[in-house]
């Protein structure tokens, strides 16, 4: 009897192990169709100002809760390793009911049945007001898996001092590859790099925009590999010229950033977006001018689209879908994008940038922004393409050989 | 009590009924078992279960959500034709070659330095250990800046002073892995130093005194006394640096993304790509088992050749 106490830790542990949530309090909807229960929403720190963001989310969430009677547990998840966090939480059936995703993730997750199809929850919901290019990112095989909240459009930022030094006019920046080439040669002749190039980063910021501008494609949704077709090879050739002729820094093969060289006044132009403007603002940097995305065969650039999606194993699909509609409505897009400085995906909400010419200018470029390769293998193929591009830049392969090798590697990934 | 012990030792355990023996055993060791329960549960959940689950996973097709499908040895067979996986293993072996001996050597040199009676030894120990406790992200950022492959990079600027051409470093297939190994050596040598320092402290001082009386110089003392008597430490450090080198991930993730042209794609980085970028979790599990077997085999070899007679004093 006197040893009874020794069982206490064992009993406590057994009870703790048995006390798993069964999710029954995440009730989906009442018999009369009204929503109830609670949902968990995972967002990320979109800016460095957590106070402002918290206040913004408080407003968005309280509006939703009072309108729909569903409690929202909003959790801010750090960006680092978010894929693992989302995937492991969903696998453990302990994940969010709504989370933030980007176009690379959406088709990959949707293809393996991880995402909730929203079409049946959208009904006659008006999608007309969304920017068309942003809706491309949330649909896969004619099904809608999310609604877009933000967009970005990448374009060229020029150092106006260098532009003037090479005898050009910052008011008339290059619009075509031909003009850009002429300016680049002048900049190199004057001792500058013409452009930045983050070869260690995503292909979305390096090869793809040039490839699309040349009228090429990487891979179609029908698994047709087009990266070694003549149009696409033209982009490989341009990048090869950029590297071999010294238009871009020597470390461009694996570089992740060239901010230091830019701020040191060594680079004529860099590719950037709204966050570049924020960086310039924080550094007090003003000697720049923005150009529209370049045109070769087409005027096009890369621009990610941020969206909210729901996992297919959510306990409360109606409430999750309703939250996605709520957070992406016109009013909340204004709230969200005013704080984060991203570009709203609803045309009507773009008025938040009235009187801010730079942001207004970037917002006008979202119509040209493609969100990457929308394909379930879109992310899988990227390392192979990157490796071939790096081989080419290192002089180990010609542009055509690199493109052919990339095509073979993509075929290999598709065959797996 | 003695009788019981004798009976157990001689194998004549039938003297008492098993129930009585169990009761006696429980009375004696019950508390030990109870206090072991929490760590045992932790061990089962976080070590045994993932180990067993990932083995099962190697025979399945499973992508986090949804039904899994039994595919037999498909993923294991795929490994043998996956040239990228082979390259990743080769890169990892190369990394180990660049990393293990210099890490041990530097750790030993640092330990000898602070053990030599130098003034402010405590401060030096702190300085040498600083990289160990500094965030890897910060160290990697600084390292990337030092070895920037442009003419204005720090090392290239110094090379320029001596008339040596700029090097690409992280953008060069031939140099990137060595630069990453340098980063890991810097990061880990502080820990190695502590192990060696502990080993040096435990060598009896009479041995040194006797050697000095016999007229041995510092070099002879090092090679005849210090180095051989550190054999258990060599063995331990070799094991942990080998395991560490085969698990290299952070530096390639932060500085090169596996490039250029896969020259810094290590086995763990490739495993990560397969598991979390391609959602090919089953194949990632196969790679993790391959890694496990490689480390196991190397550890056994090290134990056979370095660990023999490791308790020399």
Short mmCIF file of C-alpha atoms in Angstrom, two decimals, chain A residues 51-351:
data_model
loop_
_atom_site.label_atom_id
_atom_site.label_comp_id
_atom_site.label_asym_id
_atom_site.label_seq_id
_atom_site.Cartn_x
_atom_site.Cartn_y
_atom_site.Cartn_z
CA UNK A 51 2.68 44.60 -34.26
CA UNK A 52 1.13 45.98 -37.42
CA UNK A 53 0.51 42.51 -38.75
CA UNK A 54 -1.11 41.36 -35.50
CA UNK A 55 -3.44 44.37 -35.56
CA UNK A 56 -4.34 43.63 -39.18
CA UNK A 57 -5.10 39.96 -38.46
CA UNK A 58 -7.14 40.92 -35.39
CA UNK A 59 -9.41 43.00 -37.60
CA UNK A 60 -9.74 40.37 -40.31
CA UNK A 61 -10.35 37.55 -37.85
CA UNK A 62 -12.82 39.39 -35.61
CA UNK A 63 -14.92 40.36 -38.65
CA UNK A 64 -15.02 36.74 -39.73
CA UNK A 65 -15.82 35.42 -36.26
CA UNK A 66 -18.68 37.83 -35.72
CA UNK A 67 -20.10 37.18 -39.18
CA UNK A 68 -19.88 33.38 -39.17
CA UNK A 69 -19.73 32.32 -35.51
CA UNK A 70 -16.60 30.28 -36.05
CA UNK A 71 -13.59 30.71 -33.80
CA UNK A 72 -10.32 31.29 -35.60
CA UNK A 73 -7.00 30.18 -34.09
CA UNK A 74 -4.54 32.22 -36.06
CA UNK A 75 -0.93 31.07 -35.80
CA UNK A 76 2.04 32.86 -37.31
CA UNK A 77 4.52 30.25 -38.52
CA UNK A 78 8.10 31.31 -39.36
CA UNK A 79 8.99 31.01 -43.05
CA UNK A 80 11.91 28.69 -42.41
CA UNK A 81 11.12 25.07 -43.29
CA UNK A 82 7.44 25.84 -43.75
CA UNK A 83 7.05 22.97 -46.20
CA UNK A 84 8.11 20.46 -43.58
CA UNK A 85 5.92 22.09 -40.97
CA UNK A 86 2.83 22.03 -43.14
CA UNK A 87 3.42 18.53 -44.48
CA UNK A 88 4.25 16.89 -41.18
CA UNK A 89 1.34 18.59 -39.43
CA UNK A 90 -1.09 17.52 -42.13
CA UNK A 91 0.30 13.98 -42.11
CA UNK A 92 -0.29 13.84 -38.37
CA UNK A 93 -3.84 15.08 -38.94
CA UNK A 94 -2.94 17.95 -36.70
CA UNK A 95 -2.43 20.66 -39.28
CA UNK A 96 -4.16 23.92 -40.07
CA UNK A 97 -7.56 24.24 -41.72
CA UNK A 98 -6.31 27.10 -43.86
CA UNK A 99 -2.73 27.88 -44.82
CA UNK A 100 -0.73 30.12 -47.12
CA UNK A 101 0.72 28.61 -50.28
CA UNK A 102 2.60 29.71 -53.39
CA UNK A 103 2.15 28.50 -56.99
CA UNK A 104 5.05 26.02 -56.79
CA UNK A 105 3.32 24.18 -53.98
CA UNK A 106 -0.28 24.27 -55.14
CA UNK A 107 -0.22 21.81 -58.08
CA UNK A 108 2.20 19.54 -56.26
CA UNK A 109 -0.06 19.33 -53.21
CA UNK A 110 -3.25 19.21 -55.30
CA UNK A 111 -1.92 16.40 -57.45
CA UNK A 112 -1.53 14.07 -54.47
CA UNK A 113 -4.95 14.98 -53.09
CA UNK A 114 -3.72 17.13 -50.24
CA UNK A 115 -5.83 20.17 -51.06
CA UNK A 116 -9.55 20.78 -50.77
CA UNK A 117 -11.27 21.58 -54.06
CA UNK A 118 -12.99 24.88 -53.50
CA UNK A 119 -15.31 24.92 -56.52
CA UNK A 120 -18.27 23.41 -54.67
CA UNK A 121 -17.86 26.00 -51.89
CA UNK A 122 -17.51 28.95 -54.24
CA UNK A 123 -20.95 28.61 -55.86
CA UNK A 124 -21.71 31.87 -57.61
CA UNK A 125 -18.84 33.65 -55.86
CA UNK A 126 -17.63 36.45 -58.09
CA UNK A 127 -14.11 35.81 -59.39
CA UNK A 128 -14.38 38.52 -62.05
CA UNK A 129 -12.64 41.16 -60.01
CA UNK A 130 -9.48 39.08 -59.56
CA UNK A 131 -6.50 39.84 -61.82
CA UNK A 132 -6.59 37.09 -64.44
CA UNK A 133 -2.90 36.16 -64.05
CA UNK A 134 -3.45 35.58 -60.32
CA UNK A 135 -6.21 33.02 -60.93
CA UNK A 136 -3.88 30.98 -63.14
CA UNK A 137 -1.91 30.21 -60.00
CA UNK A 138 -4.78 28.83 -57.95
CA UNK A 139 -6.20 26.44 -60.52
CA UNK A 140 -4.92 23.03 -61.55
CA UNK A 141 -6.61 20.88 -64.16
CA UNK A 142 -9.70 23.11 -64.22
CA UNK A 143 -10.24 22.92 -60.48
CA UNK A 144 -9.80 25.76 -58.01
CA UNK A 145 -7.75 24.99 -54.91
CA UNK A 146 -7.24 28.42 -53.44
CA UNK A 147 -7.91 32.12 -53.73
CA UNK A 148 -5.11 34.63 -54.27
CA UNK A 149 -4.32 37.32 -51.71
CA UNK A 150 -1.19 38.90 -53.12
CA UNK A 151 0.86 39.19 -56.25
CA UNK A 152 4.30 40.34 -57.11
CA UNK A 153 5.76 41.37 -60.43
CA UNK A 154 9.50 41.36 -60.95
CA UNK A 155 11.01 44.02 -63.13
CA UNK A 156 14.30 45.81 -63.71
CA UNK A 157 15.59 48.52 -61.38
CA UNK A 158 18.32 50.72 -62.89
CA UNK A 159 21.03 52.67 -61.13
CA UNK A 160 20.41 56.13 -62.63
CA UNK A 161 23.98 57.33 -61.98
CA UNK A 162 25.39 54.51 -64.11
CA UNK A 163 22.72 55.02 -66.76
CA UNK A 164 23.75 58.67 -67.08
CA UNK A 165 27.43 57.77 -67.04
CA UNK A 166 27.04 55.49 -70.06
CA UNK A 167 25.24 58.33 -71.85
CA UNK A 168 21.71 57.00 -71.66
CA UNK A 169 18.48 58.53 -70.41
CA UNK A 170 16.92 57.20 -67.18
CA UNK A 171 13.55 58.38 -68.50
CA UNK A 172 13.80 56.02 -71.48
CA UNK A 173 14.84 52.65 -70.14
CA UNK A 174 15.28 49.55 -72.33
CA UNK A 175 12.09 47.82 -73.40
CA UNK A 176 13.48 45.06 -75.61
CA UNK A 177 16.30 42.52 -75.44
CA UNK A 178 18.05 44.42 -78.20
CA UNK A 179 18.07 47.68 -76.25
CA UNK A 180 19.04 45.89 -73.06
CA UNK A 181 21.96 44.21 -74.84
CA UNK A 182 23.23 47.55 -76.17
CA UNK A 183 23.04 49.13 -72.71
CA UNK A 184 24.72 46.12 -71.09
CA UNK A 185 27.68 46.29 -73.45
CA UNK A 186 28.10 49.98 -72.67
CA UNK A 187 27.91 49.35 -68.93
CA UNK A 188 30.56 46.60 -69.10
CA UNK A 189 32.76 48.86 -71.19
CA UNK A 190 32.46 51.52 -68.49
CA UNK A 191 33.58 49.00 -65.86
CA UNK A 192 30.25 47.96 -64.38
CA UNK A 193 28.25 44.79 -64.27
CA UNK A 194 25.13 45.16 -66.38
CA UNK A 195 22.89 42.97 -64.31
CA UNK A 196 22.63 40.80 -61.20
CA UNK A 197 22.04 37.08 -61.46
CA UNK A 198 21.27 34.73 -58.56
CA UNK A 199 22.22 31.41 -60.13
CA UNK A 200 21.94 29.68 -56.76
CA UNK A 201 18.35 30.79 -56.39
CA UNK A 202 15.10 29.81 -58.01
CA UNK A 203 14.83 29.54 -61.79
CA UNK A 204 11.82 31.84 -61.44
CA UNK A 205 14.23 34.69 -60.88
CA UNK A 206 16.83 33.71 -63.47
CA UNK A 207 16.13 31.58 -66.54
CA UNK A 208 12.35 31.45 -66.71
CA UNK A 209 11.54 35.14 -67.33
CA UNK A 210 14.03 35.28 -70.23
CA UNK A 211 12.71 31.99 -71.55
CA UNK A 212 9.10 33.22 -71.51
CA UNK A 213 10.12 36.53 -73.07
CA UNK A 214 11.72 34.59 -75.92
CA UNK A 215 8.37 32.89 -76.48
CA UNK A 216 9.45 29.58 -74.94
CA UNK A 217 8.00 27.26 -72.36
CA UNK A 218 9.56 24.85 -69.88
CA UNK A 219 6.91 22.18 -69.57
CA UNK A 220 3.23 22.10 -70.46
CA UNK A 221 0.49 20.77 -68.21
CA UNK A 222 0.29 17.81 -70.62
CA UNK A 223 3.87 16.83 -69.75
CA UNK A 224 5.30 18.11 -73.00
CA UNK A 225 8.91 19.17 -72.43
CA UNK A 226 9.73 22.32 -74.38
CA UNK A 227 12.84 23.63 -72.67
CA UNK A 228 15.15 22.65 -75.55
CA UNK A 229 13.05 24.18 -78.31
CA UNK A 230 14.68 27.06 -80.23
CA UNK A 231 12.79 29.82 -78.38
CA UNK A 232 13.89 28.47 -75.00
CA UNK A 233 17.46 27.93 -76.16
CA UNK A 234 17.57 31.63 -77.04
CA UNK A 235 17.25 32.36 -73.31
CA UNK A 236 20.10 29.94 -72.50
CA UNK A 237 22.19 31.76 -75.11
CA UNK A 238 21.42 35.17 -73.64
CA UNK A 239 22.42 34.03 -70.15
CA UNK A 240 25.58 32.45 -71.51
CA UNK A 241 26.48 35.75 -73.17
CA UNK A 242 25.70 37.61 -69.96
CA UNK A 243 28.13 35.44 -68.02
CA UNK A 244 30.91 34.92 -70.54
CA UNK A 245 30.97 38.63 -71.50
CA UNK A 246 31.04 39.80 -67.90
CA UNK A 247 27.60 41.40 -67.82
CA UNK A 248 26.90 39.62 -64.54
CA UNK A 249 29.26 39.03 -61.58
CA UNK A 250 31.70 36.11 -61.64
CA UNK A 251 29.97 34.35 -58.74
CA UNK A 252 26.60 34.34 -60.53
CA UNK A 253 26.74 30.58 -60.99
CA UNK A 254 25.73 29.99 -57.38
CA UNK A 255 25.12 33.50 -55.99
CA UNK A 256 22.08 33.94 -53.77
CA UNK A 257 22.11 37.75 -53.76
CA UNK A 258 23.98 40.69 -55.21
CA UNK A 259 22.70 43.44 -52.94
CA UNK A 260 26.18 44.36 -51.77
CA UNK A 261 27.41 45.00 -55.32
CA UNK A 262 24.25 46.94 -56.11
CA UNK A 263 24.58 49.24 -53.12
CA UNK A 264 28.29 49.66 -53.87
CA UNK A 265 27.28 51.01 -57.28
CA UNK A 266 28.85 48.14 -59.25
CA UNK A 267 25.70 46.94 -61.05
CA UNK A 268 23.62 48.86 -63.59
CA UNK A 269 20.38 46.91 -63.16
CA UNK A 270 18.89 44.36 -60.81
CA UNK A 271 15.68 42.41 -60.91
CA UNK A 272 13.37 43.31 -58.08
CA UNK A 273 9.85 43.83 -56.84
CA UNK A 274 7.95 45.48 -53.99
CA UNK A 275 10.34 44.10 -51.38
CA UNK A 276 13.20 45.72 -53.30
CA UNK A 277 11.45 49.05 -52.87
CA UNK A 278 11.13 48.40 -49.13
CA UNK A 279 14.85 47.60 -49.01
CA UNK A 280 15.72 50.80 -50.88
CA UNK A 281 13.51 52.76 -48.53
CA UNK A 282 15.16 51.28 -45.44
CA UNK A 283 18.63 51.99 -46.89
CA UNK A 284 17.64 55.52 -47.96
CA UNK A 285 18.51 54.64 -51.54
CA UNK A 286 16.91 56.88 -54.17
CA UNK A 287 19.08 56.79 -57.30
CA UNK A 288 17.01 54.31 -59.22
CA UNK A 289 14.43 54.06 -61.97
CA UNK A 290 12.12 51.18 -62.76
CA UNK A 291 11.47 49.79 -66.22
CA UNK A 292 8.64 47.68 -67.55
CA UNK A 293 9.39 43.95 -68.00
CA UNK A 294 11.48 43.33 -71.10
CA UNK A 295 10.03 42.16 -74.38
CA UNK A 296 11.53 39.83 -76.93
CA UNK A 297 8.71 37.87 -78.50
CA UNK A 298 6.47 38.61 -75.52
CA UNK A 299 6.40 41.07 -72.65
CA UNK A 300 6.35 38.86 -69.61
CA UNK A 301 8.01 38.47 -66.24
CA UNK A 302 7.87 36.35 -63.14
CA UNK A 303 5.64 37.27 -60.25
CA UNK A 304 4.58 34.98 -57.48
CA UNK A 305 1.01 34.77 -56.31
CA UNK A 306 0.29 34.16 -52.65
CA UNK A 307 -2.87 32.26 -51.92
CA UNK A 308 -4.81 30.71 -49.11
CA UNK A 309 -5.73 27.05 -49.45
CA UNK A 310 -7.36 24.39 -47.26
CA UNK A 311 -6.10 20.84 -46.81
CA UNK A 312 -8.38 18.02 -47.88
CA UNK A 313 -8.33 16.58 -44.36
CA UNK A 314 -9.68 19.71 -42.68
CA UNK A 315 -12.35 18.95 -40.09
CA UNK A 316 -14.28 22.06 -41.01
CA UNK A 317 -14.25 22.52 -44.81
CA UNK A 318 -17.19 24.96 -44.98
CA UNK A 319 -15.66 27.30 -42.42
CA UNK A 320 -12.22 26.95 -44.01
CA UNK A 321 -13.56 27.78 -47.48
CA UNK A 322 -15.52 30.70 -46.07
CA UNK A 323 -12.39 32.05 -44.37
CA UNK A 324 -10.49 31.85 -47.65
CA UNK A 325 -13.24 33.88 -49.36
CA UNK A 326 -13.29 36.32 -46.46
CA UNK A 327 -9.55 36.95 -46.28
CA UNK A 328 -9.31 37.52 -50.03
CA UNK A 329 -12.30 39.84 -50.35
CA UNK A 330 -11.77 43.40 -51.49
CA UNK A 331 -11.72 44.98 -48.04
CA UNK A 332 -9.32 42.47 -46.54
CA UNK A 333 -7.04 42.61 -49.57
CA UNK A 334 -6.76 46.33 -48.90
CA UNK A 335 -5.98 45.68 -45.23
CA UNK A 336 -3.48 42.90 -45.93
CA UNK A 337 -1.62 44.52 -48.79
CA UNK A 338 -1.51 47.98 -47.21
CA UNK A 339 0.49 46.45 -44.37
CA UNK A 340 2.59 43.96 -46.33
CA UNK A 341 3.18 46.20 -49.38
CA UNK A 342 2.38 43.38 -51.76
CA UNK A 343 0.07 43.92 -54.69
CA UNK A 344 -3.62 43.04 -54.26
CA UNK A 345 -5.02 40.43 -56.63
CA UNK A 346 -8.30 42.32 -56.92
CA UNK A 347 -8.18 45.21 -59.35
CA UNK A 348 -10.45 47.32 -57.13
CA UNK A 349 -8.11 46.97 -54.16
CA UNK A 350 -5.13 48.34 -56.07
CA UNK A 351 -6.27 51.83 -55.12
#
